[in-house]
CSV table of C-alpha atoms (C1' of nucleotides) in Angstrom, one decimal:
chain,number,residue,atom,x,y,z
A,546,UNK,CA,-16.0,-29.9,14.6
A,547,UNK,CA,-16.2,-33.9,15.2
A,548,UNK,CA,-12.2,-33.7,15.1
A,549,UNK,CA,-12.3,-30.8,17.7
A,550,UNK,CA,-11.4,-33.5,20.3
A,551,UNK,CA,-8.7,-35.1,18.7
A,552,UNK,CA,-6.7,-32.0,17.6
A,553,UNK,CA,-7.4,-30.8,21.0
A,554,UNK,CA,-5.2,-33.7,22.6
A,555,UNK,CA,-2.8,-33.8,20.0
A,556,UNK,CA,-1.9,-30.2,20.3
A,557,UNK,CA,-1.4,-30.3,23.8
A,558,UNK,CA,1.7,-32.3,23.4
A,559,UNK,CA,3.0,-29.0,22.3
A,560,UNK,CA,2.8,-27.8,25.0
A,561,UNK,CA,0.3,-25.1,23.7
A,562,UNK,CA,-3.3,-23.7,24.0
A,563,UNK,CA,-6.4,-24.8,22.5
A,564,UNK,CA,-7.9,-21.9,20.8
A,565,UNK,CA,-10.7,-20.5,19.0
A,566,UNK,CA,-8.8,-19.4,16.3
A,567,UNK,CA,-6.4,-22.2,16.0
A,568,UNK,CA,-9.8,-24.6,15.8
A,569,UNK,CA,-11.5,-22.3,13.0
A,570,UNK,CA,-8.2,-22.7,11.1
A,571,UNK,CA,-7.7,-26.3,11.0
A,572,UNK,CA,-11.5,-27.0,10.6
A,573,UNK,CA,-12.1,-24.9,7.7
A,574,UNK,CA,-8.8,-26.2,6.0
A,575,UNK,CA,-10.1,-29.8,7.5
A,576,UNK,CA,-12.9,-29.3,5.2
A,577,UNK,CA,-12.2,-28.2,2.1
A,578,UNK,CA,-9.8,-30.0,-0.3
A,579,UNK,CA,-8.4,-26.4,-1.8
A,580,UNK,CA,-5.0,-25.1,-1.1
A,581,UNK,CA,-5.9,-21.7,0.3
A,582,UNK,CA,-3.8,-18.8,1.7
A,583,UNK,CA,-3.6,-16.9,4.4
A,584,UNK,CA,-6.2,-13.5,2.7
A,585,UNK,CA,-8.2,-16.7,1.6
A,586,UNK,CA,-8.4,-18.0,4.9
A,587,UNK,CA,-8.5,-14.6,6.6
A,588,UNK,CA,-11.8,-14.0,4.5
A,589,UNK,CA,-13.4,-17.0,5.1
A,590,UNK,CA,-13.5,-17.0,8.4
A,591,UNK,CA,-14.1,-13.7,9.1
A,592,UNK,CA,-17.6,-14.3,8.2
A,593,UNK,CA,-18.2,-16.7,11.2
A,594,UNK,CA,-15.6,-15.0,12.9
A,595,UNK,CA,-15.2,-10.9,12.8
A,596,UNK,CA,-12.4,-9.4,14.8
A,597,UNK,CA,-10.0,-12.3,14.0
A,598,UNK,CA,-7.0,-11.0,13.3
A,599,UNK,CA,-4.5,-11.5,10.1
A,600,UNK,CA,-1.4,-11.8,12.5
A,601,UNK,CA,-3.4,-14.4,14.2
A,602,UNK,CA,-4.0,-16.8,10.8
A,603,UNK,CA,0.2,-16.2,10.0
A,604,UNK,CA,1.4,-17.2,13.1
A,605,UNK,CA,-1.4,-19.9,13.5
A,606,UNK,CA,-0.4,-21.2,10.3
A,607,UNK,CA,3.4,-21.6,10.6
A,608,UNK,CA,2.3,-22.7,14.2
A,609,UNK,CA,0.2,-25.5,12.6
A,610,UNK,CA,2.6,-26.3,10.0
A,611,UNK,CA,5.6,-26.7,12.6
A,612,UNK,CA,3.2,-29.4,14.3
A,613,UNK,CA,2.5,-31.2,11.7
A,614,UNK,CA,-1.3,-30.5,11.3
A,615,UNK,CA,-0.5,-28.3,7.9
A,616,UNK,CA,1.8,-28.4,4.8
A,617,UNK,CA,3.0,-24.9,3.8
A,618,UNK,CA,3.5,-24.8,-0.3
A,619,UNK,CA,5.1,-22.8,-2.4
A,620,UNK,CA,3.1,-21.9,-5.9
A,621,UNK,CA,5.5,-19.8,-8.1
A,622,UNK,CA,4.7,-16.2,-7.7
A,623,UNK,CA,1.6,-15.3,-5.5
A,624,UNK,CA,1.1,-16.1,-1.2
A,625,UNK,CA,1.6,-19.2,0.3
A,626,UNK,CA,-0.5,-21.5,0.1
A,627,UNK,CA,-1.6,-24.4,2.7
A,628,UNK,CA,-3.7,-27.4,2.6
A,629,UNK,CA,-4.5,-30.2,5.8
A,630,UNK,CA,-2.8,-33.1,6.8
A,631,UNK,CA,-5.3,-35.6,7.3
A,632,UNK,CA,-4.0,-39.4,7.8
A,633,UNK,CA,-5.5,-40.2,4.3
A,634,UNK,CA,-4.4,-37.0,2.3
A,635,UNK,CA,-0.9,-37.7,4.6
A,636,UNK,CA,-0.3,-40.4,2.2
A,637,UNK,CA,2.7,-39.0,-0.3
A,638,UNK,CA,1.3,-36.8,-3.0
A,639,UNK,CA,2.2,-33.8,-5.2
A,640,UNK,CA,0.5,-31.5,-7.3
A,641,UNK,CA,0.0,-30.4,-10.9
A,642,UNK,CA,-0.5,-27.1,-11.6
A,643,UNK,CA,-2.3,-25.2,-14.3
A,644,UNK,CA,0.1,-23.0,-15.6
A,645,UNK,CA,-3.0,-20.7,-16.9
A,646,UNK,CA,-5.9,-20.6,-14.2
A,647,UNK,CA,-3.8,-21.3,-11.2
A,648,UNK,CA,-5.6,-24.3,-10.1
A,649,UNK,CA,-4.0,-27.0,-7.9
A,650,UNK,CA,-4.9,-30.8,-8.2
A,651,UNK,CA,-3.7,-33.0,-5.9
A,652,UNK,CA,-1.8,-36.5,-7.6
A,653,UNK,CA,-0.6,-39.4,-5.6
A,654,UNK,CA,-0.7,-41.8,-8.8
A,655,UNK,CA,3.1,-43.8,-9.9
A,656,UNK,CA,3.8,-43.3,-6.1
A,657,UNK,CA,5.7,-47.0,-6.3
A,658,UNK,CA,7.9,-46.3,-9.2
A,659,UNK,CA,8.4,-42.6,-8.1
A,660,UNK,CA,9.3,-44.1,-4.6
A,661,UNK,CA,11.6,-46.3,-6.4
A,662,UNK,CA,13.6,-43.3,-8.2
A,663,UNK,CA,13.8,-41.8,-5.3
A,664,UNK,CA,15.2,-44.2,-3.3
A,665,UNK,CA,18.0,-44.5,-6.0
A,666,UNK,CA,18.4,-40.9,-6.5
A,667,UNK,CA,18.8,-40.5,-2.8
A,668,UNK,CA,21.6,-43.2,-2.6
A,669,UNK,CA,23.3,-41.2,-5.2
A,670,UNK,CA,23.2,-38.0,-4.0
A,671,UNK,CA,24.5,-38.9,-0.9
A,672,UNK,CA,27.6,-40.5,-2.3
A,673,UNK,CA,28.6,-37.8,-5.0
A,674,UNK,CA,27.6,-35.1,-3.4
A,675,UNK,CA,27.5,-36.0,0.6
A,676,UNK,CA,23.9,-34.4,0.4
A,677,UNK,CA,21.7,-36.0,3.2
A,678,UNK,CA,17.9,-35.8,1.5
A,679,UNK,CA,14.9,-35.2,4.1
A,680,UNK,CA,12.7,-34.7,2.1
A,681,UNK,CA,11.5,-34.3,-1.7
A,682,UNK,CA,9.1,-32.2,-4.1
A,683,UNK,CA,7.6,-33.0,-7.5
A,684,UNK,CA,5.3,-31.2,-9.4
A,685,UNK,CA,3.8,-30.6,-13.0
A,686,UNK,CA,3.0,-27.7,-15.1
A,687,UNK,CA,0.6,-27.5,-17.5
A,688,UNK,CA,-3.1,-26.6,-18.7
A,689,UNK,CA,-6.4,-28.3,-16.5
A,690,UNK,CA,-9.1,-29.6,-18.3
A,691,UNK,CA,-11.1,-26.5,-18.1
A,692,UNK,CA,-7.8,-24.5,-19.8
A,693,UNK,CA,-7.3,-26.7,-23.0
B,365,UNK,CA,31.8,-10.4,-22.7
B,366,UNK,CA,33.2,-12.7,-25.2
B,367,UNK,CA,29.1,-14.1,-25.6
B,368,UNK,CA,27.9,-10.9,-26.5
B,369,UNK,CA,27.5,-10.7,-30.0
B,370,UNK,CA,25.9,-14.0,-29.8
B,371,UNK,CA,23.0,-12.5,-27.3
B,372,UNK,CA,22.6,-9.2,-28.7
B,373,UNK,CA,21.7,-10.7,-32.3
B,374,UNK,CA,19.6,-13.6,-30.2
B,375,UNK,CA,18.0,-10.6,-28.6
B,376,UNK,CA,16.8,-9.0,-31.7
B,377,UNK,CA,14.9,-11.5,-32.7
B,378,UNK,CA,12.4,-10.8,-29.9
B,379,UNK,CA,12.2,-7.2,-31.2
B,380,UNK,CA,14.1,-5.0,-28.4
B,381,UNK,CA,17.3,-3.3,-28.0
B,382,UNK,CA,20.7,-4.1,-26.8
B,383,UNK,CA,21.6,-2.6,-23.7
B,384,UNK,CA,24.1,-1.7,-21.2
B,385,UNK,CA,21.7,-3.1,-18.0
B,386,UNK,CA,21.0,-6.1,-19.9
B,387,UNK,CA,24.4,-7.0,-21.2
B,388,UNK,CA,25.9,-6.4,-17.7
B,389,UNK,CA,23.3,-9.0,-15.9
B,390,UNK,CA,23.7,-11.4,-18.7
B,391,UNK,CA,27.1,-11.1,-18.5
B,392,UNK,CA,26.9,-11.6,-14.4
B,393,UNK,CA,25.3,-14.6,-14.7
B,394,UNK,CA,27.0,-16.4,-17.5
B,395,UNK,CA,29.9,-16.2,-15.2
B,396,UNK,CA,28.6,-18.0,-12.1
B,397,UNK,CA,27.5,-21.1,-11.0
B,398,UNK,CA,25.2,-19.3,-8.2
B,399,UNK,CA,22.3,-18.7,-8.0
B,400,UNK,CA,21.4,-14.9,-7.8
B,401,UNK,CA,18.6,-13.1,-6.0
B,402,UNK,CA,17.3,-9.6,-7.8
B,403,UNK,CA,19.1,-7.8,-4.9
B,404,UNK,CA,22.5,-9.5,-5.1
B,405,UNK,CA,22.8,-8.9,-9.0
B,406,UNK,CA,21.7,-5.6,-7.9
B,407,UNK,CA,24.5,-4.9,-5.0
B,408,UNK,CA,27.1,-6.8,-7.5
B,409,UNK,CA,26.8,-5.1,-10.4
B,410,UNK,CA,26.8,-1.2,-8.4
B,411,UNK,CA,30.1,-1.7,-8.1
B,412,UNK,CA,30.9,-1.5,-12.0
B,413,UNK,CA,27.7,-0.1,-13.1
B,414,UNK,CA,27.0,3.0,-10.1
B,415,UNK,CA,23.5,4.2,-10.6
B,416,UNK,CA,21.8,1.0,-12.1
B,417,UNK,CA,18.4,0.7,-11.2
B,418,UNK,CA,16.6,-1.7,-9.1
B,419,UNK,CA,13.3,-1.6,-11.4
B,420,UNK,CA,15.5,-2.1,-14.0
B,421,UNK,CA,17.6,-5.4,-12.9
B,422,UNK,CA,13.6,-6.7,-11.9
B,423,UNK,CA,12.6,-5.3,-15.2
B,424,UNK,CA,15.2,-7.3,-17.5
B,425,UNK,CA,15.2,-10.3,-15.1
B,426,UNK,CA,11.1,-10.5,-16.3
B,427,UNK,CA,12.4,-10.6,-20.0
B,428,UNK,CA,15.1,-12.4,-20.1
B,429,UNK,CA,13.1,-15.2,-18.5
B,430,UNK,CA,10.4,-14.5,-20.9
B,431,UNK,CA,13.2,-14.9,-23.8
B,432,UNK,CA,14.8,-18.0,-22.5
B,433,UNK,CA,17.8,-16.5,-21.6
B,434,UNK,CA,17.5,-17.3,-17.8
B,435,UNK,CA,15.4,-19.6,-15.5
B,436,UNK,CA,13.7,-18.4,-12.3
B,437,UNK,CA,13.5,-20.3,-9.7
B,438,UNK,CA,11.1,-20.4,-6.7
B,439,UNK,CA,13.2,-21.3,-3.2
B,440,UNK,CA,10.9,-21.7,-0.3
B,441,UNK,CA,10.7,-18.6,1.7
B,442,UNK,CA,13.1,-15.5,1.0
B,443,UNK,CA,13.2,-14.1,-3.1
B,444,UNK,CA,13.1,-15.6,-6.1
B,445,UNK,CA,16.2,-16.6,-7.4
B,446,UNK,CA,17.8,-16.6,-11.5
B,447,UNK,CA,20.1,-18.6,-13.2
B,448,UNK,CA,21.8,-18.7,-16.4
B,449,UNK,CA,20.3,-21.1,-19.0
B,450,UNK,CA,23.4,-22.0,-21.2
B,451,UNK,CA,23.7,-24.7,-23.8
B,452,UNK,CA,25.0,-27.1,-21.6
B,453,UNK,CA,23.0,-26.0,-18.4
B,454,UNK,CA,20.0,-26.0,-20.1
B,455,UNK,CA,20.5,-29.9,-20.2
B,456,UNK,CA,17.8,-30.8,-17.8
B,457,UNK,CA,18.7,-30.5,-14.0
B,458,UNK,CA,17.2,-29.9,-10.6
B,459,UNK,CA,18.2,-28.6,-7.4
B,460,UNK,CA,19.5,-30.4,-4.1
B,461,UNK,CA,18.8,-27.3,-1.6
B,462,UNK,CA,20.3,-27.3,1.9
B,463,UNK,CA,17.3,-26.8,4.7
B,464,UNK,CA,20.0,-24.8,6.9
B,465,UNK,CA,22.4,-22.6,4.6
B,466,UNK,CA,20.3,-22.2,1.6
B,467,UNK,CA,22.6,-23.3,-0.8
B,468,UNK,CA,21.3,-24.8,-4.0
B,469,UNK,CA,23.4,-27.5,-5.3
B,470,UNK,CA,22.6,-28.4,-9.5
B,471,UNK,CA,21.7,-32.3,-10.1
B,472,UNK,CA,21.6,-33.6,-13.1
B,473,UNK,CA,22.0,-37.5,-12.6
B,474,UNK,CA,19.6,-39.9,-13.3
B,475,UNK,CA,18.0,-38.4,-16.4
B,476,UNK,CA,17.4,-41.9,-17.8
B,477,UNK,CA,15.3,-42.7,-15.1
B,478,UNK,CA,13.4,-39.7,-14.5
B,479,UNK,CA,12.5,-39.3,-17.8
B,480,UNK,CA,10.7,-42.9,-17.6
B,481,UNK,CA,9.0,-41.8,-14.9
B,482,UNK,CA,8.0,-38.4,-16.2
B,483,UNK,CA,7.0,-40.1,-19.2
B,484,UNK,CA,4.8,-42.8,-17.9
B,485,UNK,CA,3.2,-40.3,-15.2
B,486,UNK,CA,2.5,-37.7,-17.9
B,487,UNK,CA,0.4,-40.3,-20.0
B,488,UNK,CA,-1.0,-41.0,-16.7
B,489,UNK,CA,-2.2,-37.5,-15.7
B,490,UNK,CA,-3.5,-37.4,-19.3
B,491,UNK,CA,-5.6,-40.0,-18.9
B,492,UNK,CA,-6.9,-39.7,-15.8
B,493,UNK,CA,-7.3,-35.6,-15.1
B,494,UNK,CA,-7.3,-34.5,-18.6
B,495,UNK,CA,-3.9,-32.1,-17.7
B,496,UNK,CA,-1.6,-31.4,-20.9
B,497,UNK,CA,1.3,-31.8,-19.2
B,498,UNK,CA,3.9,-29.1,-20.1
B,499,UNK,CA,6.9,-29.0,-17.8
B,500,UNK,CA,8.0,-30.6,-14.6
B,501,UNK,CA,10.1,-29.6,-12.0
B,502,UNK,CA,12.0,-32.1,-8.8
B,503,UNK,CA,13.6,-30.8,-5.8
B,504,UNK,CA,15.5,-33.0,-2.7
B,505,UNK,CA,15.6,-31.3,0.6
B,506,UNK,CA,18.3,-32.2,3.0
B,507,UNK,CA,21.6,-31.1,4.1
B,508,UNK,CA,24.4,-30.0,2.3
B,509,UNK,CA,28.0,-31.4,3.1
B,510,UNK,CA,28.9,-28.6,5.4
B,511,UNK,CA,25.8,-28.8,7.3
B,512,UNK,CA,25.8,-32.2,8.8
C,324,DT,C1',27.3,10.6,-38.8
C,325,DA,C1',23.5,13.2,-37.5
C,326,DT,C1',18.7,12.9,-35.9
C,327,DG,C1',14.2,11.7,-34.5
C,328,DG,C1',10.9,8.2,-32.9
C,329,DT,C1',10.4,5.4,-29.3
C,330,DA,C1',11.9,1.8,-26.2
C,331,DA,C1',14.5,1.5,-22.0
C,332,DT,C1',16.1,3.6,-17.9
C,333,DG,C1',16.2,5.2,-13.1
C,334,DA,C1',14.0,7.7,-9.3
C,335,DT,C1',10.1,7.4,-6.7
C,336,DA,C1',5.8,5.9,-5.0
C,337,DA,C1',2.7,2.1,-4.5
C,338,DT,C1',1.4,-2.6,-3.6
C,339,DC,C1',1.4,-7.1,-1.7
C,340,DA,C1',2.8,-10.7,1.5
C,341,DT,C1',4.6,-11.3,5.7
C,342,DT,C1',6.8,-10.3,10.3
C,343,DA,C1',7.5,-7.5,14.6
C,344,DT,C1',5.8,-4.9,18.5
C,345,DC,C1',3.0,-4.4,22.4
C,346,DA,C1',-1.0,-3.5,25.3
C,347,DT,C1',-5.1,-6.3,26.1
C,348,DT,C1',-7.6,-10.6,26.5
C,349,DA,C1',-8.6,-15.3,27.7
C,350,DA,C1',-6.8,-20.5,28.5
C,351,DC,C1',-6.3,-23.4,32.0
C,352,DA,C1',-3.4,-25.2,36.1
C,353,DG,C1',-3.9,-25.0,40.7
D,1485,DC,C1',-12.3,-19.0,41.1
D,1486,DT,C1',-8.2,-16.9,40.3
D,1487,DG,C1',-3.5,-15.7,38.9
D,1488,DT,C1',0.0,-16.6,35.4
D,1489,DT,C1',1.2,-16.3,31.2
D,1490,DA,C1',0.5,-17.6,26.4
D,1491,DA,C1',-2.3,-16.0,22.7
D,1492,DT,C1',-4.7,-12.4,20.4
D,1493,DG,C1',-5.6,-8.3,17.5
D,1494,DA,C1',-4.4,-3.6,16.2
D,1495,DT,C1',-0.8,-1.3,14.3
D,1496,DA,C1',3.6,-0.3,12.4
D,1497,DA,C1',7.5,-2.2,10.0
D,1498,DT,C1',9.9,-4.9,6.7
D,1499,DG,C1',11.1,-7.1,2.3
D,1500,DA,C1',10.2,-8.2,-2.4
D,1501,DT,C1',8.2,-6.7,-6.3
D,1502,DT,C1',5.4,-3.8,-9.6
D,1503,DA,C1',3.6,0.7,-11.3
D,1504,DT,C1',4.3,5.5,-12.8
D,1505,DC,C1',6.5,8.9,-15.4
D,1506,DA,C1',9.8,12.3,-16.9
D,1507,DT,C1',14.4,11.7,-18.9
D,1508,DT,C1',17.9,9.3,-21.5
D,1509,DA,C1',19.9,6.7,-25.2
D,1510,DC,C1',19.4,2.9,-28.8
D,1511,DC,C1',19.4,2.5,-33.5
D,1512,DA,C1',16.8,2.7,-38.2
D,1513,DT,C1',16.8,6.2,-41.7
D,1514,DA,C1',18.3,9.6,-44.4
DNA sequence: TATGGTAATGATAATCATTATCATTAACAG
DNA sequence: CTGTTAATGATAATGATTATCATTACCATA
């Protein structure tokens, strides 16, 4: 819990609490580079941690997303699913997805020419369609290595 | 229902009968540019089809995704939503959706480029993770006209 | 154009993910 | 240390979807 500190300060600009269960959250998502949901989560940590509560990982989790410290994302049918923000992982990436085992793999490859589409796209869509973009989403389907 | 004759052969083909429920949400969605949840096909078509059944609207939903017929589409939070795959729509597009109404605007400019980028990122991905890529998908996130 | 085999339907219950409620607990400002 | 109040955890409630099963109705055939 090296980070314990820093998340610490950096939530209290939120004007909220520092918790048990909000650190246990963010540390074991801090650590692993899955993209878990909220039963995943849930049975992890109630391991380490009997007694926590589910309500308490779904409203720590939209809590953590709101701030910043989380993405929420959305995986065809099946729960939520959420992975960390760290400053590195921050960096724009998306995901393919194995259309067959479920697996998630993050990609942050072709990010200057897909920046570059974007950019255009974005200038478009605001003129023909007076659309103002905030944000954007790409992602593959298809089989892993382990599914081909 | 000018169309049909055209889906009830098309429907044979994958071995299952022609029927009123399946006509009727066919026929719904050929007829709008919107893009319907399982409940709102269910409350619209009531009204000229009393009695239809909710497991049946998910039921036919399931295969007519399955046949090609519709697409489903996966909108954030709230339920998934279906739209009508004809021979023009089924032209390649993707989805401008408003963060504060919900609506979902079709976008079908820039193929050109896309399709470079798709291209060169699926060789990529190849490559590098050993994915067979099989199908893509883009979203923009933003406001819609009304909303800013 | 009847009819029987069987796929499809609709009513209902069950499941799964998530949110709401509320009394109890524990952060943390003073 | 202590009081306030936000956060928790147990529970019930909701919303979307799937499973079950007896009944209905397509449609191939005779």
């Amino acid at each position: 819990m090296v980070e314990a500190y820093k998340w610490r300060h950096r939530f209290r600009k939120h004007v909220s609490r520092w918790t048990l269960p909000r650190e246990s959250i963010l540390d074991l998502l801090s650590r692993t580079s899955k993209h878990l949901s909220a039963k995943e989560i849930y049975d992890d940590l109630s391991k380490a941690y009997p007694g926590i509560g589910q309500s308490t990982i779904y409203r720590t989790l939209s809590l953590l997303v709101q701030t910043g410290f989380l993405n929420k994302m959305d995986i065809g049918d099946g729960p939520k699913r959420y992975e960390y923000r760290s400053s590195s992982k921050m960096e724009h990436h998306h995901h393919l997805i194995c259309t067959k085992c479920g697996k998630i793999i993050d990609y942050s490859d072709f990010i200057d020419e897909e920046e570059k589409l974007v950019k255009e796209a974005e200038k478009n869509i605001t003129g023909k369609y007076n659309f103002k973009v905030q944000d954007h989403n790409i992602e593959f389907y298809g089989l892993c290595k382990d599914c081909h």
